[in-house]
CSV table of C-alpha atoms and ligand atoms in Angstrom, one decimal:
chain,number,residue,atom,x,y,z
A,1,UNK,CA,184.3,-37.3,147.6
A,2,UNK,CA,186.3,-40.0,145.9
A,3,UNK,CA,189.8,-40.8,147.1
A,4,UNK,CA,192.6,-42.7,145.3
A,5,UNK,CA,195.1,-44.7,147.3
A,6,UNK,CA,198.3,-45.1,145.4
A,7,UNK,CA,200.2,-48.2,146.2
A,8,UNK,CA,204.0,-49.1,145.2
A,9,UNK,CA,204.9,-46.9,142.2
A,10,UNK,CA,201.9,-44.6,142.2
A,11,UNK,CA,202.9,-41.6,144.3
A,12,UNK,CA,201.1,-38.7,142.5
A,13,UNK,CA,198.5,-38.1,139.8
A,14,UNK,CA,199.6,-36.7,136.5
A,15,UNK,CA,198.8,-32.9,135.8
A,16,UNK,CA,197.1,-32.2,139.0
A,17,UNK,CA,197.0,-29.1,141.3
A,18,UNK,CA,197.7,-30.3,144.8
A,19,UNK,CA,197.6,-29.2,148.4
A,20,UNK,CA,198.9,-31.4,151.2
A,21,UNK,CA,196.7,-31.8,154.3
A,22,UNK,CA,197.1,-33.4,157.7
A,23,UNK,CA,194.1,-34.8,159.3
A,24,UNK,CA,194.4,-35.7,163.0
A,25,UNK,CA,192.8,-39.0,164.1
A,26,UNK,CA,192.6,-41.0,167.2
A,27,UNK,CA,195.2,-43.3,165.4
A,28,UNK,CA,197.6,-40.5,164.7
A,29,UNK,CA,197.8,-38.0,161.9
A,30,UNK,CA,196.8,-38.9,158.2
A,31,UNK,CA,198.5,-37.3,155.4
A,32,UNK,CA,196.6,-36.9,152.3
A,33,UNK,CA,196.8,-34.7,149.1
A,34,UNK,CA,193.8,-32.7,147.9
A,35,UNK,CA,193.7,-32.7,144.1
A,36,UNK,CA,192.2,-30.6,141.5
A,37,UNK,CA,192.4,-32.2,137.9
A,38,UNK,CA,192.7,-30.3,134.7
A,39,UNK,CA,189.0,-30.8,134.0
A,40,UNK,CA,188.2,-29.1,137.3
A,41,UNK,CA,187.2,-32.3,139.3
A,42,UNK,CA,188.4,-32.6,143.0
A,43,UNK,CA,189.5,-35.8,144.7
A,44,UNK,CA,191.8,-36.9,147.4
A,45,UNK,CA,195.0,-38.8,147.0
A,46,UNK,CA,197.1,-40.7,149.4
A,47,UNK,CA,200.3,-42.4,148.9
A,48,UNK,CA,199.9,-45.6,150.8
A,49,UNK,CA,203.6,-46.2,151.6
A,50,UNK,CA,204.3,-42.2,152.0
A,51,UNK,CA,205.9,-40.3,149.4
A,52,UNK,CA,209.3,-41.9,148.7
A,53,UNK,CA,208.0,-45.2,149.6
A,54,UNK,CA,209.2,-44.9,153.2
A,55,UNK,CA,206.7,-47.0,155.2
A,56,UNK,CA,206.8,-50.9,155.0
A,57,UNK,CA,203.7,-52.8,154.6
A,58,UNK,CA,203.5,-54.3,158.0
A,59,UNK,CA,203.8,-50.8,159.6
A,60,UNK,CA,201.2,-48.8,157.5
A,61,UNK,CA,199.2,-46.4,159.4
A,62,UNK,CA,196.1,-47.9,157.8
A,63,UNK,CA,193.7,-47.0,160.8
A,64,UNK,CA,194.8,-43.4,160.7
A,65,UNK,CA,194.5,-43.1,156.9
A,66,UNK,CA,191.0,-44.7,156.7
A,67,UNK,CA,189.7,-42.7,159.6
A,68,UNK,CA,191.1,-39.4,158.2
A,69,UNK,CA,189.5,-40.2,154.9
A,70,UNK,CA,186.1,-40.8,156.5
A,71,UNK,CA,186.6,-37.6,158.5
A,72,UNK,CA,186.9,-35.5,155.4
A,73,UNK,CA,183.9,-36.9,153.6
A,74,UNK,CA,185.2,-39.8,151.5
A,75,UNK,CA,182.6,-42.0,150.2
A,76,UNK,CA,184.6,-44.1,147.6
A,77,UNK,CA,188.2,-45.4,147.5
A,78,UNK,CA,189.9,-46.5,144.4
A,79,UNK,CA,193.2,-48.2,145.2
A,80,UNK,CA,196.1,-49.6,143.3
A,81,UNK,CA,198.1,-52.6,144.4
A,82,UNK,CA,201.3,-54.1,143.1
A,83,UNK,CA,201.0,-58.0,143.3
A,84,UNK,CA,202.7,-61.2,142.5
A,85,UNK,CA,201.1,-63.7,140.4
A,86,UNK,CA,200.4,-67.1,141.9
A,87,UNK,CA,199.5,-68.4,138.4
A,88,UNK,CA,201.6,-68.4,135.4
A,89,UNK,CA,198.4,-67.8,133.3
A,90,UNK,CA,198.2,-64.4,134.9
A,91,UNK,CA,201.5,-62.9,133.6
A,92,UNK,CA,203.4,-59.8,134.7
A,93,UNK,CA,201.9,-56.6,133.3
A,94,UNK,CA,198.3,-57.9,133.7
A,95,UNK,CA,195.9,-55.4,135.3
A,96,UNK,CA,193.0,-57.1,137.3
A,97,UNK,CA,190.3,-56.1,139.6
A,98,UNK,CA,190.4,-57.6,143.1
A,99,UNK,CA,187.1,-59.6,143.8
A,100,UNK,CA,187.9,-61.0,147.1
A,101,UNK,CA,190.8,-61.6,149.6
A,102,UNK,CA,192.3,-64.1,152.0
A,103,UNK,CA,194.0,-62.9,155.1
A,104,UNK,CA,197.4,-64.4,156.1
A,105,UNK,CA,198.7,-61.3,158.1
A,106,UNK,CA,199.9,-62.1,161.5
A,107,UNK,CA,200.8,-59.1,163.6
A,108,UNK,CA,198.6,-56.2,162.5
A,109,UNK,CA,195.7,-54.1,163.9
A,110,UNK,CA,193.1,-55.1,161.4
A,111,UNK,CA,190.0,-53.4,162.9
A,112,UNK,CA,188.5,-50.4,164.5
A,113,UNK,CA,186.1,-52.6,166.6
A,114,UNK,CA,188.5,-53.3,169.4
A,115,UNK,CA,185.8,-53.1,172.1
A,116,UNK,CA,184.1,-52.6,174.3
A,117,UNK,CA,181.3,-54.3,172.4
A,118,UNK,CA,181.4,-56.8,169.8
A,119,UNK,CA,181.0,-56.0,166.1
A,120,UNK,CA,181.4,-58.7,163.3
A,121,UNK,CA,181.8,-56.8,160.0
A,122,UNK,CA,180.4,-58.5,156.9
A,123,UNK,CA,183.1,-58.5,154.3
A,124,UNK,CA,181.3,-60.6,151.6
A,125,UNK,CA,181.4,-57.6,149.2
A,126,UNK,CA,184.8,-55.9,150.4
A,127,UNK,CA,185.2,-54.9,146.7
A,128,UNK,CA,182.3,-52.7,145.8
A,129,UNK,CA,180.4,-54.3,142.8
A,130,UNK,CA,179.4,-50.7,141.7
A,131,UNK,CA,182.9,-49.3,141.7
A,132,UNK,CA,184.1,-52.4,140.0
A,133,UNK,CA,181.6,-52.1,137.2
A,134,UNK,CA,182.8,-48.4,136.8
A,135,UNK,CA,186.3,-49.4,136.5
A,136,UNK,CA,185.5,-52.0,133.8
A,137,UNK,CA,183.6,-49.3,131.8
A,138,UNK,CA,186.6,-46.9,132.2
A,139,UNK,CA,188.9,-49.7,131.0
A,140,UNK,CA,186.7,-50.5,127.9
A,141,UNK,CA,186.3,-46.7,127.0
A,142,UNK,CA,190.2,-46.2,127.1
A,143,UNK,CA,190.9,-49.6,125.5
A,144,UNK,CA,192.9,-50.6,128.5
A,145,UNK,CA,193.2,-54.5,128.8
A,146,UNK,CA,191.9,-55.8,132.1
A,147,UNK,CA,191.8,-59.5,133.1
A,148,UNK,CA,188.3,-60.8,132.4
A,149,UNK,CA,187.9,-62.3,135.8
A,150,UNK,CA,188.1,-60.5,139.2
A,151,UNK,CA,191.0,-62.2,141.1
A,152,UNK,CA,191.5,-63.5,144.7
A,153,UNK,CA,194.2,-61.6,146.5
A,154,UNK,CA,196.2,-63.3,149.3
A,155,UNK,CA,197.6,-60.9,151.9
A,156,UNK,CA,200.8,-61.9,153.5
A,157,UNK,CA,202.4,-60.2,156.4
A,158,UNK,CA,205.7,-59.3,154.6
A,159,UNK,CA,208.0,-57.5,154.4
A,160,UNK,CA,209.7,-60.7,153.1
A,161,UNK,CA,208.6,-62.3,149.9
A,162,UNK,CA,207.0,-65.6,150.1
A,163,UNK,CA,208.6,-69.1,149.8
A,164,UNK,CA,207.8,-71.3,146.9
A,165,UNK,CA,206.0,-73.7,149.2
A,166,UNK,CA,203.7,-71.0,150.6
A,167,UNK,CA,202.8,-69.9,147.1
A,168,UNK,CA,202.0,-73.4,146.2
A,169,UNK,CA,199.8,-73.6,149.1
A,170,UNK,CA,198.1,-70.3,148.2
A,171,UNK,CA,197.5,-71.6,144.7
A,172,UNK,CA,195.8,-74.7,146.0
A,173,UNK,CA,193.5,-72.7,148.3
A,174,UNK,CA,192.3,-70.6,145.2
A,175,UNK,CA,194.5,-67.5,145.5
A,176,UNK,CA,195.4,-65.8,142.3
A,177,UNK,CA,197.6,-63.0,143.4
A,178,UNK,CA,199.6,-62.1,146.4
A,179,UNK,CA,200.4,-58.8,148.1
A,180,UNK,CA,201.0,-57.3,151.5
A,181,UNK,CA,198.5,-54.4,152.0
A,182,UNK,CA,195.0,-55.2,151.3
A,183,UNK,CA,194.4,-56.4,154.9
A,184,UNK,CA,193.5,-54.3,156.9
A,185,UNK,CA,192.9,-51.6,154.3
A,186,UNK,CA,189.8,-53.2,152.6
A,187,UNK,CA,188.4,-54.3,155.9
A,188,UNK,CA,188.8,-50.8,157.6
A,189,UNK,CA,187.0,-49.3,154.6
A,190,UNK,CA,184.0,-51.9,155.1
A,191,UNK,CA,184.0,-51.1,158.7
A,192,UNK,CA,183.5,-47.3,158.0
A,193,UNK,CA,181.0,-47.9,155.2
A,194,UNK,CA,183.2,-46.6,152.6
A,195,UNK,CA,183.0,-48.2,149.0
A,196,UNK,CA,186.2,-49.7,148.1
A,197,UNK,CA,187.8,-51.2,144.9
A,198,UNK,CA,191.3,-52.1,144.0
A,199,UNK,CA,193.2,-52.7,140.7
A,200,UNK,CA,196.2,-54.9,140.9
A,201,UNK,CA,199.0,-54.8,138.7
A,202,UNK,CA,200.9,-57.9,138.3
A,203,UNK,CA,204.5,-56.9,138.6
A,204,UNK,CA,206.1,-60.4,138.8
A,205,UNK,CA,205.5,-64.1,139.0
A,206,UNK,CA,205.4,-65.0,142.7
A,207,UNK,CA,208.2,-67.2,144.3
A,208,UNK,CA,208.7,-70.6,142.5
A,209,UNK,CA,206.1,-70.0,139.8
A,210,UNK,CA,208.1,-71.0,136.7
A,211,UNK,CA,211.0,-70.6,139.0
A,212,UNK,CA,210.6,-67.0,139.7
A,213,UNK,CA,212.5,-65.2,142.6
A,214,UNK,CA,210.8,-62.0,143.1
A,215,UNK,CA,212.8,-58.8,144.0
A,216,UNK,CA,211.8,-55.2,144.8
A,217,UNK,CA,213.5,-53.9,141.8
A,218,UNK,CA,211.5,-56.2,139.5
A,219,UNK,CA,208.3,-54.7,141.1
A,220,UNK,CA,209.3,-51.2,140.6
A,221,UNK,CA,210.5,-51.8,137.1
A,222,UNK,CA,207.1,-53.0,136.1
A,223,UNK,CA,205.3,-50.2,138.0
A,224,UNK,CA,207.5,-47.7,136.2
A,225,UNK,CA,206.4,-49.0,132.9
A,226,UNK,CA,202.6,-49.3,133.8
A,227,UNK,CA,201.9,-46.8,136.6
A,228,UNK,CA,200.6,-44.3,134.2
A,229,UNK,CA,198.1,-46.7,132.6
A,230,UNK,CA,196.8,-47.6,136.0
A,231,UNK,CA,196.4,-43.8,136.9
A,232,UNK,CA,194.4,-43.3,133.6
A,233,UNK,CA,192.2,-46.3,134.5
A,234,UNK,CA,191.3,-44.9,137.8
A,235,UNK,CA,191.1,-41.3,136.7
A,236,UNK,CA,188.8,-42.3,133.7
A,237,UNK,CA,186.2,-43.5,136.3
A,238,UNK,CA,185.8,-40.3,138.1
A,239,UNK,CA,183.2,-38.5,135.7
A,240,UNK,CA,181.2,-41.7,136.0
A,241,UNK,CA,181.2,-41.6,139.8
A,242,UNK,CA,180.8,-37.8,140.2
A,243,UNK,CA,182.3,-35.7,143.1
A,244,UNK,CA,179.6,-36.6,145.5
A,245,UNK,CA,179.5,-40.5,144.9
A,246,UNK,CA,177.0,-42.5,147.0
A,247,UNK,CA,176.5,-46.1,146.8
A,248,UNK,CA,174.0,-48.2,149.1
A,249,UNK,CA,175.3,-51.8,148.6
A,250,UNK,CA,177.2,-51.9,151.8
A,251,UNK,CA,175.9,-54.4,154.4
A,252,UNK,CA,175.7,-52.9,157.8
A,253,UNK,CA,178.0,-54.2,160.6
A,254,UNK,CA,176.1,-56.7,162.8
A,255,UNK,CA,176.4,-55.8,166.3
A,256,UNK,CA,176.2,-58.4,169.1
A,257,UNK,CA,175.8,-57.5,172.7
B,301,HPA,N1,204.7,-61.0,146.9
B,301,HPA,C1,204.1,-60.2,147.8
B,301,HPA,N2,203.9,-59.0,147.5
B,301,HPA,C2,204.2,-58.7,146.3
B,301,HPA,C3,204.8,-59.4,145.3
B,301,HPA,C4,205.0,-60.8,145.6
B,301,HPA,O1,205.5,-61.5,144.8
B,301,HPA,N3,205.0,-58.6,144.1
B,301,HPA,C5,204.5,-57.3,144.5
B,301,HPA,N4,204.0,-57.3,145.7
């Protein structure tokens, strides 16, 4: 089964028949929506921040959500992510696939492996190459422009935006876009062996880039303009993946005793 995690600005899927479902997990309840599309295909949808954008990024119940998705048989996740651009050559409105991340979060539970026992998850392929290829095929088939290279996502703690000095530092380190939610989401998916890919929509230039001063209104405005294109891009991959998607690319966790 495939799940879509909708980030800021993506709270439902167009034209879908929906049924709400609560999944109890050791980390609290996960709220998801079972969806049947007009073409008969089934999938699971989850609004990352809850319906109505109620939960701030540093308080997301990511462990409950990912555990719940695994529990109901999800084998692949396509996620959306609103991001600021660290580089003026990646302007607002750009859609880009995430290729890697850097973790600058500070105070979150970022793992299921809290002991006893030690597990070091390999996250060299946090963004599944097979899912990324399917997303590129969907974009090409629908004529949706996608940034030619996969981008590096810098995850900050939030909920504040970054300072111009922080953004300069992230640029020097090789970051391309900045957001607040990929860690731990992508990490937890890897720990559970769920294939994961994310499409970023650049909603603004990050602080200090060409004098930008990001605001939540700016983010929402761009999402309102482009959210449907983003949904089309994700939904367009589903026939390619099939309902019972299986992918064997994942490295297994390396356990140490
Ligand atoms: N910074 C962090 N997160 C974001 C931004 C940003 O500029 N835009 C959208 N999400």
